[in-house]
C-alpha cells in the first residue's frame, strides 16, 4: 500500500508539473498577448531581429510550441512570410531552454510560499494585471511543487538505480533519440519533457553520466514540432509549408549536433564540466544544442524555405475558392483575442472578395445569359454561406476569451461586416435568378434599359469593392468617396425607375421583363446600402462621435 502511495505521489507530481507549465504559459501569453502581434509583425522584418524576438518571446511565455503555433497562424493568415517565420522559430528554440535552466535551480522548498502568493493575487485582487501576474506565479509554484513531489517519490522508492537502468536500456543512440521524440510527441512540450528528464536524473545521483541521455535530449528537441504539426493539419498550404520547413530544420539541427559529438567525443565531457549538478548539465546541453543549431542554420534558412516550396508548391486558386477557412486555423489553441482577430480580418477580406467576384459574375449572367456562369454563381454561394457561418462561429469562440473593450467592439464590427457581405452575396444570387427568369419567360429588355442598368451595376460594383478596401485598410480617407458613390446610386435608382416607366408607356420595353427590371434596380441599391454599412462599421471603433454622426447623416441624405 505504501509503495502504491509513492507511485501515486510520483504520478501526481508529474501531473502537477505539466499543469504548472501549461498554466504559467497560458498566463504569460494572456499578459503579453495584446502586444505579441505588433511585436512579431514590426520587429521581425530583419533576420537577426526575428531570431532575437523569437528567443525573447518564448522566454517570456515559456513555450516554444506556443510561439511556433502562433507564428504558423501568422503564416496561415499571410501576416508573415515563410523565411521570416523560420528565423523566429530558430529563436524560439533558444528561448525554450530558459525553462530547463529555471528547473535546475533548487527552489522547490519555496513552492508552497510561491503558490500562496500567486493564489492571493489571482483570486482576491481585482486589477486585471495583478490577476495575470498572480496566474503566472501560481503556475510557477505548481511547477516546482510538482518537481518537489516527483523528487520525494523518487527518494522514497529509491529509484536511482532503476532510473539508471532505464536510461541504460536506451544506450543505443537511435533508440534513445526515438524515445525522446515519442516522449515529447506524447507530452506535447519540449520544456516539459526535458524538465521531467532533469528531475529523473537528479534522483539518479552522482552516478549519472550525461552521455546516456544526450541523444534523448536531441530527440526531445525534434519532438518539439508536434504542436506545430498538429496545428497545421487544417491550415492552408503556406502554413503547412512553414511546418515542413521547421521539421526539416529540426532534423538538420540534430544531424549537425550528432556530427559534432562524433567528431569531438570530449565535447560531452566539456558540457559535464560546466556543473556538477546532473539537472544543470542537461539544461546546459539543451541550451548549447539550440544555440549551435541557430548559428549553423541561420545561413541555411532561405535554402530550407526553397526546398519546402519545391516539395509543396503553391495551388492558390484551388484553395482560395474552396469552402474552407484558409487564414483562420481552427485547431490552433485560442489564447489571445488580438492574435485571433488578425486572422479573422484576413479571412473576412477574402470572404468579401469572393462576394464581390460572385456579384460581378451574377451581373455578367444578366447581360450575357451564360448558363455556365449561373452554375458558378450558385456553387460559389455555397462556399460564401459556409465561410459566413464558420467566421461567426469562430468569433463566438474569440469573444469567450478575456477581451478588452476595443477588441469586443472589433468583434461586433466584424460580425456586422460579415453579415452585410453575406447579404450582398444573396443579392448576387437573386440577380442570377432574374437572368434565368428572363430567359424562361422569353422576355427582353431594350438597349436603353440595358445601358441604364450597366451604369448602375458598374457603380454598385465600384461601391462594394471600395468598401471592402476600406475594411481591409481601415483608411478613413476613402469614406467620402464611398458616401458620394452611395448618393449617386440612390439617385440612379430614381432616374432608372423614371426612365423605365417612360419606356413602358412608349411600349419600348417588354412588360414581362418590367417587374424584373425594377427588382434588379432595387437589389443594386440595397447592395450599395450594405456596402456603406461595411464602411461605417469599420470606423465605429475609433472615429470621434462628431465624425460618426456626420457619416450617418451623409449616408441617410
Coordinates of C-alpha atoms in Angstrom, one line a residue:
X1 CA 0.0 0.0 0.0
X2 CA 2.8 2.3 0.9
X3 CA 4.5 1.6 -2.4
X4 CA 1.3 2.4 -4.3
X5 CA 1.1 5.7 -2.5
X6 CA 4.6 6.5 -3.6
X7 CA 3.7 5.7 -7.2
X8 CA 0.6 7.9 -7.0
X9 CA 2.9 10.6 -5.5
X10 CA 5.2 10.4 -8.5
X11 CA 2.3 10.4 -11.0
X12 CA 0.7 13.3 -9.1
X13 CA 4.0 15.2 -9.2
X14 CA 4.3 14.7 -13.0
X15 CA 0.7 15.9 -13.4
X16 CA 1.2 19.0 -11.3
X17 CA 4.5 19.7 -13.1
X18 CA 2.8 19.5 -16.6
X19 CA -0.2 21.5 -15.4
X20 CA 2.0 24.2 -13.8
X21 CA 4.0 24.6 -17.1
X22 CA 0.7 25.0 -19.1
X23 CA -1.0 27.2 -16.5
X24 CA 2.0 29.5 -16.3
X25 CA 2.5 29.6 -20.0
X26 CA -1.2 30.5 -20.5
X27 CA -0.9 33.3 -18.0
X28 CA 2.2 34.7 -19.6
X29 CA 0.5 34.6 -23.1
X30 CA -2.5 36.4 -21.8
X31 CA -0.4 39.0 -20.1
X32 CA 1.7 39.7 -23.2
X33 CA -0.9 38.8 -25.8
X34 CA -2.1 42.3 -26.7
X35 CA 1.4 43.2 -27.8
X36 CA 2.5 40.0 -29.4
X37 CA 1.0 40.6 -32.8
X38 CA 2.6 44.1 -33.1
X39 CA 6.0 42.8 -31.8
X40 CA 6.0 39.9 -34.3
X41 CA 4.9 41.9 -37.3
X42 CA 7.0 45.1 -36.6
X43 CA 10.2 43.7 -35.2
X44 CA 10.9 40.6 -37.2
X45 CA 11.4 42.1 -40.7
X46 CA 15.2 41.6 -40.3
X47 CA 16.5 38.1 -39.9
X48 CA 18.7 38.8 -36.9
X49 CA 15.9 40.7 -35.1
X50 CA 13.5 37.8 -35.9
X51 CA 15.7 35.3 -34.1
X52 CA 16.1 37.6 -31.1
X53 CA 12.4 38.3 -30.9
X54 CA 11.6 34.6 -31.2
X55 CA 14.0 33.8 -28.3
X56 CA 12.7 36.6 -26.1
X57 CA 9.1 35.9 -26.7
X58 CA 9.5 32.2 -26.0
X59 CA 11.5 33.0 -22.8
X60 CA 8.6 35.3 -21.8
X61 CA 5.7 32.8 -22.5
X62 CA 7.7 29.7 -21.5
X63 CA 6.6 27.7 -24.5
X64 CA 8.3 27.2 -27.9
X65 CA 5.3 25.3 -29.0
X66 CA 3.0 28.2 -28.3
X67 CA 5.4 30.6 -30.2
X68 CA 5.7 28.3 -33.2
X69 CA 1.9 27.7 -33.4
X70 CA 1.4 31.5 -33.2
X71 CA 3.9 32.0 -36.0
X72 CA 2.3 29.3 -38.1
X73 CA -1.0 31.2 -37.5
X74 CA 0.6 34.3 -38.9
X75 CA 1.8 32.5 -41.9
X76 CA -1.6 31.0 -42.3
X77 CA -3.1 34.5 -42.3
X78 CA -0.4 35.8 -44.6
X79 CA 0.8 38.2 -41.9
X80 CA 4.3 36.8 -42.0
X81 CA 6.4 35.2 -44.7
X82 CA 8.0 31.8 -44.7
X83 CA 11.6 32.9 -44.2
X84 CA 10.6 35.4 -41.6
X85 CA 8.7 32.7 -39.7
X86 CA 11.7 30.3 -39.8
X87 CA 14.0 32.9 -38.3
X88 CA 11.5 33.5 -35.4
X89 CA 11.3 29.7 -34.8
X90 CA 15.1 29.4 -34.7
X91 CA 15.0 31.9 -31.8
X92 CA 12.0 30.2 -30.2
X93 CA 14.2 27.0 -29.8
X94 CA 16.7 29.1 -27.8
X95 CA 14.1 30.8 -25.7
X96 CA 12.5 27.5 -24.6
X97 CA 15.8 26.5 -22.9
X98 CA 15.2 29.0 -20.1
X99 CA 12.6 26.7 -18.6
X100 CA 15.2 23.9 -18.1
X101 CA 17.6 26.5 -16.6
X102 CA 15.0 27.6 -14.1
X103 CA 14.1 24.0 -13.2
X104 CA 17.8 23.4 -12.4
X105 CA 17.6 25.9 -9.6
X106 CA 16.8 24.2 -6.3
X107 CA 13.9 26.4 -5.2
X108 CA 11.4 23.6 -4.7
X109 CA 11.2 24.2 -0.9
X110 CA 9.8 27.6 -1.6
X111 CA 7.0 26.2 -3.8
X112 CA 4.2 26.5 -1.1
X113 CA 5.1 30.2 -0.5
X114 CA 5.1 30.9 -4.2
X115 CA 1.7 29.1 -4.5
X116 CA 0.2 31.1 -1.7
X117 CA 1.4 34.5 -3.1
X118 CA 0.1 33.6 -6.6
X119 CA -3.3 32.5 -5.3
X120 CA -3.8 35.7 -3.3
X121 CA -3.1 37.8 -6.4
X122 CA -5.1 35.6 -8.7
X123 CA -8.2 35.2 -6.5
X124 CA -8.5 38.3 -4.4
X125 CA -7.1 41.2 -6.4
X126 CA -9.5 42.8 -8.9
X127 CA -6.9 44.5 -11.0
X128 CA -6.5 42.6 -14.3
X129 CA -2.8 43.0 -14.5
X130 CA -2.3 41.8 -10.9
X131 CA -4.6 38.8 -11.6
X132 CA -2.5 37.9 -14.6
X133 CA 0.7 38.2 -12.6
X134 CA -0.9 36.0 -9.9
X135 CA -1.8 33.4 -12.5
X136 CA 1.9 33.3 -13.7
X137 CA 3.2 33.0 -10.1
X138 CA 0.6 30.3 -9.3
X139 CA 1.7 28.3 -12.3
X140 CA 5.3 28.8 -11.3
X141 CA 4.5 27.4 -7.8
X142 CA 2.6 24.4 -9.2
X143 CA 5.5 23.6 -11.5
X144 CA 8.0 23.5 -8.6
X145 CA 5.6 21.7 -6.3
X146 CA 5.3 19.0 -9.0
X147 CA 9.1 18.8 -9.1
X148 CA 9.2 18.5 -5.3
X149 CA 6.6 15.7 -5.2
X150 CA 8.4 13.8 -8.0
X151 CA 11.7 14.1 -6.2
X152 CA 10.2 12.9 -2.9
X153 CA 8.6 9.9 -4.6
X154 CA 11.9 9.0 -6.3
X155 CA 13.8 9.3 -3.0
X156 CA 11.2 7.2 -1.0
X157 CA 11.2 4.4 -3.6
X158 CA 15.0 4.6 -4.0
X159 CA 14.6 4.7 -7.8
X160 CA 18.1 6.0 -8.5
X161 CA 19.3 2.6 -9.7
X162 CA 16.0 1.9 -11.6
X163 CA 16.3 5.2 -13.4
X164 CA 19.9 4.5 -14.4
X165 CA 18.9 1.0 -15.6
X166 CA 16.1 2.5 -17.6
X167 CA 18.4 5.1 -19.2
X168 CA 21.0 2.3 -20.0
X169 CA 18.3 0.4 -21.8
X170 CA 18.3 3.3 -24.2
X171 CA 22.1 3.4 -24.6
X172 CA 21.6 2.8 -28.4
X173 CA 21.7 6.3 -29.9
X174 CA 18.9 5.6 -32.4
X175 CA 16.7 4.1 -29.7
X176 CA 17.4 6.9 -27.3
X177 CA 16.7 9.5 -30.0
X178 CA 13.4 7.9 -31.0
X179 CA 12.3 7.7 -27.3
X180 CA 13.0 11.4 -26.9
X181 CA 10.9 12.2 -30.0
X182 CA 8.0 10.0 -29.0
X183 CA 8.0 11.1 -25.4
X184 CA 7.8 14.8 -26.5
X185 CA 5.1 13.9 -29.0
X186 CA 3.0 12.5 -26.2
X187 CA 3.7 15.3 -23.7
X188 CA 3.3 18.0 -26.4
X189 CA 6.0 20.1 -24.8
X190 CA 9.8 20.1 -25.2
X191 CA 10.2 22.1 -22.0
X192 CA 8.1 19.6 -20.0
X193 CA 9.8 16.5 -21.4
X194 CA 13.3 17.9 -20.7
X195 CA 12.2 19.1 -17.3
X196 CA 10.9 15.6 -16.4
X197 CA 14.2 14.1 -17.5
X198 CA 16.0 16.6 -15.3
X199 CA 14.1 15.6 -12.3
X200 CA 14.6 11.9 -13.0
X201 CA 18.4 12.2 -13.5
X202 CA 18.6 14.3 -10.3
X203 CA 17.2 11.3 -8.5
X204 CA 19.8 9.1 -10.0
X205 CA 22.6 10.9 -8.2
X206 CA 26.3 11.3 -8.9
X207 CA 26.5 8.0 -10.9
X208 CA 24.6 9.7 -13.8
X209 CA 26.5 10.4 -17.0
X210 CA 25.3 13.0 -19.5
X211 CA 26.3 10.7 -22.4
X212 CA 23.5 8.4 -21.5
X213 CA 20.8 11.0 -22.4
X214 CA 22.4 13.2 -25.0
X215 CA 20.6 11.6 -27.9
X216 CA 17.3 11.5 -25.9
X217 CA 17.6 15.3 -25.4
X218 CA 18.2 15.7 -29.2
X219 CA 15.1 13.6 -29.8
X220 CA 13.1 15.8 -27.4
X221 CA 14.1 18.9 -29.4
X222 CA 13.0 17.3 -32.6
X223 CA 9.7 16.2 -31.0
X224 CA 9.0 19.9 -30.1
X225 CA 7.5 20.3 -33.5
X226 CA 4.5 18.2 -32.5
X227 CA 2.2 21.1 -31.6
X228 CA 3.1 22.8 -34.9
X229 CA 2.4 19.7 -37.0
X230 CA -1.0 19.2 -35.3
X231 CA -2.0 22.8 -35.8
X232 CA -1.1 22.7 -39.5
X233 CA -3.4 19.9 -40.5
X234 CA -6.3 22.3 -41.0
X235 CA -4.2 25.3 -42.1
X236 CA -3.5 26.5 -45.6
X237 CA -0.7 25.4 -47.9
X238 CA 1.6 28.3 -46.8
X239 CA 1.3 27.2 -43.1
X240 CA 1.9 23.6 -44.0
X241 CA 5.0 24.6 -45.9
X242 CA 6.3 26.5 -42.9
X243 CA 5.7 23.4 -40.8
X244 CA 7.6 21.2 -43.2
X245 CA 10.5 23.7 -43.2
X246 CA 10.5 23.7 -39.4
X247 CA 10.6 19.9 -39.3
X248 CA 13.5 19.9 -41.8
X249 CA 15.4 22.4 -39.7
X250 CA 14.9 20.4 -36.5
X251 CA 16.2 17.2 -38.2
X252 CA 19.1 19.1 -39.7
X253 CA 20.0 20.5 -36.3
X254 CA 20.0 17.0 -34.8
X255 CA 22.2 15.7 -37.6
X256 CA 24.7 18.6 -37.3
X257 CA 24.9 18.1 -33.5
X258 CA 25.4 14.4 -33.8
X259 CA 28.2 15.0 -36.3
X260 CA 29.9 17.3 -33.7
X261 CA 29.6 14.7 -31.0
X262 CA 31.1 12.0 -33.2
X263 CA 33.9 14.3 -34.5
X264 CA 34.7 15.5 -30.9
X265 CA 34.0 12.8 -28.3
X266 CA 35.2 15.1 -25.5
X267 CA 32.5 17.7 -26.3
X268 CA 30.0 16.0 -23.9
X269 CA 32.7 15.9 -21.1
X270 CA 33.1 19.6 -21.7
X271 CA 29.4 20.2 -21.1
X272 CA 29.6 18.0 -18.0
X273 CA 32.4 20.2 -16.6
X274 CA 30.1 23.2 -16.6
X275 CA 28.3 22.0 -13.5
X276 CA 28.4 19.0 -11.0
X277 CA 24.6 19.1 -10.9
X278 CA 23.1 16.5 -13.4
X279 CA 20.0 18.6 -13.8
X280 CA 22.1 21.7 -14.7
X281 CA 24.2 19.6 -17.2
X282 CA 21.0 18.6 -19.1
X283 CA 19.9 22.3 -19.1
X284 CA 23.2 23.4 -20.4
X285 CA 23.2 20.6 -23.1
X286 CA 19.7 21.8 -24.1
X287 CA 20.9 25.4 -24.4
X288 CA 24.2 24.7 -26.2
X289 CA 22.4 22.4 -28.7
X290 CA 19.9 25.1 -29.6
X291 CA 22.4 27.9 -29.8
X292 CA 24.7 25.9 -32.1
X293 CA 21.8 24.9 -34.2
X294 CA 20.7 28.5 -34.6
X295 CA 24.2 29.6 -35.5
X296 CA 24.7 26.8 -38.1
X297 CA 21.1 27.0 -39.6
X298 CA 21.0 30.8 -39.7
X299 CA 22.5 31.0 -43.2
X300 CA 20.6 27.9 -44.3
X301 CA 17.1 29.2 -43.6
X302 CA 16.5 30.5 -47.2
X303 CA 17.6 27.2 -48.8
X304 CA 15.4 25.3 -46.4
X305 CA 12.5 27.6 -47.4
X306 CA 13.1 26.9 -51.1
X307 CA 13.2 23.2 -50.5
X308 CA 9.9 23.2 -48.7
X309 CA 8.4 25.4 -51.5
X310 CA 9.6 22.8 -54.1
X311 CA 8.2 19.9 -52.1
X312 CA 4.9 21.8 -51.5
X313 CA 4.3 24.3 -54.4
X314 CA 1.5 26.8 -54.4
X315 CA -2.0 25.9 -55.5
X316 CA -3.6 29.3 -54.9
X317 CA -6.8 29.1 -56.9
X318 CA -8.0 25.7 -55.7
X319 CA -7.5 26.6 -52.1
X320 CA -8.7 30.2 -52.3
X321 CA -12.1 29.3 -53.7
X322 CA -12.6 26.1 -51.6
X323 CA -15.3 26.0 -48.9
X324 CA -12.7 26.1 -46.1
X325 CA -11.0 28.6 -43.8
X326 CA -7.5 29.3 -45.1
X327 CA -6.4 32.2 -42.8
X328 CA -8.1 31.0 -39.6
X329 CA -6.5 27.9 -38.0
X330 CA -9.3 26.3 -36.1
X331 CA -7.1 23.7 -34.5
X332 CA -4.7 26.2 -33.0
X333 CA -5.3 26.9 -29.3
X334 CA -7.1 30.2 -28.8
X335 CA -5.0 32.2 -26.3
X336 CA -5.3 35.9 -27.1
X337 CA -8.1 37.8 -28.9
X338 CA -5.7 40.2 -30.7
X339 CA -3.9 37.3 -32.5
X340 CA -7.2 35.6 -33.4
X341 CA -8.7 38.8 -34.7
X342 CA -5.8 39.4 -37.0
X343 CA -6.5 36.1 -38.7
X344 CA -10.3 36.8 -38.8
X345 CA -9.8 40.1 -40.6
X346 CA -7.7 38.3 -43.3
X347 CA -10.4 35.7 -43.7
X348 CA -13.2 38.4 -43.9
X349 CA -11.2 40.3 -46.6
X350 CA -11.0 37.0 -48.6
X351 CA -14.7 36.4 -47.9
X352 CA -15.5 39.9 -49.2
X353 CA -13.5 39.5 -52.4
X354 CA -15.3 36.2 -53.1
X355 CA -18.7 38.0 -52.6
X356 CA -17.8 40.9 -54.9
X357 CA -16.4 38.4 -57.5
X358 CA -19.7 36.4 -57.4
X359 CA -21.7 39.7 -57.6
X360 CA -19.8 40.6 -60.8
X361 CA -20.4 37.1 -62.2
X362 CA -24.1 37.4 -61.5
X363 CA -24.3 40.7 -63.3
X364 CA -22.4 39.2 -66.2
X365 CA -25.1 36.4 -66.3
X366 CA -27.8 39.0 -66.6
X367 CA -26.2 40.8 -69.5
X368 CA -24.8 37.7 -71.3
X369 CA -27.2 35.0 -70.4
X370 CA -24.4 32.5 -69.8
X371 CA -25.7 29.3 -68.2
X372 CA -22.3 28.1 -67.2
X373 CA -21.8 31.3 -65.2
X374 CA -25.2 30.8 -63.5
X375 CA -24.0 27.4 -62.1
X376 CA -20.8 29.1 -60.9
X377 CA -22.8 31.7 -59.0
X378 CA -24.8 29.1 -57.2
X379 CA -21.8 27.0 -56.4
X380 CA -19.9 30.0 -55.0
X381 CA -22.9 30.9 -52.9
X382 CA -22.5 27.6 -51.0
X383 CA -18.8 28.5 -50.3
X384 CA -19.9 32.0 -49.2
X385 CA -22.6 30.7 -46.8
X386 CA -20.0 28.2 -45.3
X387 CA -17.5 30.9 -44.7
X388 CA -20.0 33.3 -43.2
X389 CA -21.1 30.5 -40.7
X390 CA -17.6 29.5 -39.8
X391 CA -16.4 33.0 -39.3
X392 CA -19.2 33.8 -37.0
X393 CA -18.7 30.5 -35.0
X394 CA -15.0 31.4 -34.6
X395 CA -15.8 34.9 -33.5
X396 CA -18.1 33.5 -30.8
X397 CA -15.1 31.4 -29.6
X398 CA -12.9 34.5 -29.6
X399 CA -15.4 36.5 -27.6
X400 CA -15.2 33.9 -24.9
X401 CA -11.6 34.9 -24.2
X402 CA -10.6 37.8 -21.9
X403 CA -11.2 40.7 -24.4
X404 CA -10.6 44.4 -24.0
X405 CA -13.4 46.9 -24.8
X406 CA -11.7 47.7 -28.1
X407 CA -11.4 44.0 -29.0
X408 CA -15.1 43.5 -28.1
X409 CA -16.0 46.4 -30.4
X410 CA -13.9 44.9 -33.2
X411 CA -15.6 41.6 -32.8
X412 CA -19.0 43.2 -33.1
X413 CA -17.8 45.3 -36.1
X414 CA -16.5 42.2 -37.9
X415 CA -19.8 40.3 -37.3
X416 CA -21.7 43.2 -38.8
X417 CA -19.3 43.3 -41.9
X418 CA -19.6 39.5 -42.4
X419 CA -23.4 39.8 -42.2
X420 CA -23.6 42.6 -44.8
X421 CA -21.2 40.8 -47.1
X422 CA -23.4 37.7 -46.9
X423 CA -26.4 39.7 -47.8
X424 CA -24.6 41.2 -50.8
X425 CA -23.9 37.6 -51.9
X426 CA -27.6 36.8 -51.5
X427 CA -28.5 39.7 -53.8
X428 CA -26.0 38.3 -56.3
X429 CA -27.8 35.0 -56.3
X430 CA -31.1 36.9 -56.8
X431 CA -29.7 38.7 -59.8
X432 CA -28.6 35.4 -61.4
X433 CA -32.1 34.1 -60.8
X434 CA -33.6 37.1 -62.5
X435 CA -31.5 36.3 -65.5
X436 CA -32.9 32.8 -65.5
X437 CA -36.5 34.1 -65.3
X438 CA -35.9 36.5 -68.2
X439 CA -34.7 33.5 -70.3
X440 CA -37.6 31.3 -69.1
X441 CA -40.2 33.9 -69.8
X442 CA -38.6 34.7 -73.2
X443 CA -38.7 38.4 -72.1
X444 CA -36.4 41.0 -73.3
X445 CA -35.2 44.5 -72.3
X446 CA -34.5 47.4 -74.6
X447 CA -31.0 48.5 -75.3
X448 CA -31.7 51.8 -73.4
X449 CA -32.8 49.8 -70.4
X450 CA -29.6 47.6 -70.5
X451 CA -27.5 50.7 -70.9
X452 CA -29.1 52.3 -67.9
X453 CA -28.6 49.1 -65.9
X454 CA -24.9 48.9 -67.0
X455 CA -24.3 52.4 -65.4
X456 CA -25.9 51.4 -62.1
X457 CA -24.2 47.9 -62.0
X458 CA -20.8 49.5 -62.6
X459 CA -21.4 51.9 -59.7
X460 CA -22.6 49.1 -57.4
X461 CA -19.5 47.0 -58.1
X462 CA -17.3 50.1 -57.6
X463 CA -19.0 50.8 -54.3
X464 CA -18.7 47.3 -52.9
X465 CA -15.0 47.0 -53.9
X466 CA -14.3 50.4 -52.3
X467 CA -16.0 49.4 -49.0
X468 CA -14.1 46.1 -48.8
X469 CA -10.9 48.1 -49.4
X470 CA -12.0 50.5 -46.5
X471 CA -12.4 47.4 -44.3
X472 CA -9.1 46.0 -45.3
X473 CA -7.0 49.2 -45.0
X474 CA -9.1 51.0 -42.3
X475 CA -8.3 54.2 -44.2
X476 CA -10.9 56.9 -43.4
X477 CA -9.7 58.9 -46.5
X478 CA -11.9 56.6 -48.7
X479 CA -15.1 57.3 -46.7
X480 CA -16.0 60.5 -48.5
X481 CA -15.8 58.8 -51.9
X482 CA -18.0 55.9 -50.6
X483 CA -20.6 58.4 -49.5
X484 CA -20.5 60.1 -52.9
X485 CA -21.0 56.8 -54.8
X486 CA -23.8 55.7 -52.4
X487 CA -25.6 59.0 -53.0
X488 CA -25.2 58.6 -56.8
X489 CA -26.6 55.1 -56.6
X490 CA -29.6 56.4 -54.7
X491 CA -30.2 59.0 -57.4
X492 CA -29.7 56.4 -60.1
X493 CA -32.5 54.2 -58.6
X494 CA -35.0 57.1 -59.0
X495 CA -33.6 58.0 -62.5
X496 CA -33.7 54.4 -63.8
X497 CA -37.2 53.9 -62.4
X498 CA -38.5 57.0 -64.2
X499 CA -36.8 56.0 -67.4
X500 CA -38.3 52.6 -67.2
X501 CA -41.8 53.9 -66.7
X502 CA -41.4 56.2 -69.7
X503 CA -40.3 53.2 -71.9
X504 CA -43.2 51.1 -70.7
X505 CA -45.6 53.9 -71.6
X506 CA -44.0 54.2 -75.0
X507 CA -44.2 50.3 -75.5
X508 CA -40.4 50.2 -75.9
X509 CA -39.8 47.6 -73.2
X510 CA -41.4 44.2 -72.8
X511 CA -43.8 44.3 -69.8
X512 CA -42.9 40.7 -68.9
X513 CA -39.4 42.0 -68.0
X514 CA -40.6 45.1 -66.4
X515 CA -41.0 43.7 -62.9
X516 CA -37.6 42.0 -63.0
X517 CA -36.0 45.3 -64.2
X518 CA -37.3 47.3 -61.2
X519 CA -36.5 44.4 -58.8
X520 CA -32.9 44.4 -60.1
X521 CA -32.6 48.2 -59.6
X522 CA -33.8 47.7 -56.1
X523 CA -31.3 44.9 -55.5
X524 CA -28.4 47.1 -56.7
X525 CA -29.5 49.9 -54.3
X526 CA -29.7 47.5 -51.4
X527 CA -26.2 46.2 -52.2
X528 CA -25.0 49.8 -52.0
X529 CA -26.6 50.2 -48.6
X530 CA -24.9 47.0 -47.3
X531 CA -21.6 48.2 -48.6
X532 CA -22.0 51.5 -46.9
X533 CA -22.7 49.6 -43.6
X534 CA -19.4 47.9 -44.0
X535 CA -17.5 51.2 -44.4
X536 CA -19.3 52.8 -41.4
X537 CA -18.8 49.8 -39.1
X538 CA -15.0 50.0 -39.5
X539 CA -14.9 53.5 -38.1
X540 CA -17.3 52.8 -35.3
X541 CA -14.3 51.8 -33.2
X542 CA -12.1 54.8 -33.5
X543 CA -13.8 57.7 -35.1
X544 CA -14.9 60.6 -32.9
X545 CA -18.6 60.9 -32.2
X546 CA -18.9 64.0 -34.4
X547 CA -17.3 62.2 -37.3
X548 CA -19.7 59.2 -37.0
X549 CA -22.7 61.5 -36.8
X550 CA -21.5 63.2 -40.0
X551 CA -21.1 59.9 -41.7
X552 CA -24.6 58.8 -40.6
X553 CA -26.2 62.0 -41.9
X554 CA -24.4 61.8 -45.2
X555 CA -25.4 58.2 -45.7
X556 CA -29.1 59.0 -45.0
X557 CA -29.0 62.1 -47.2

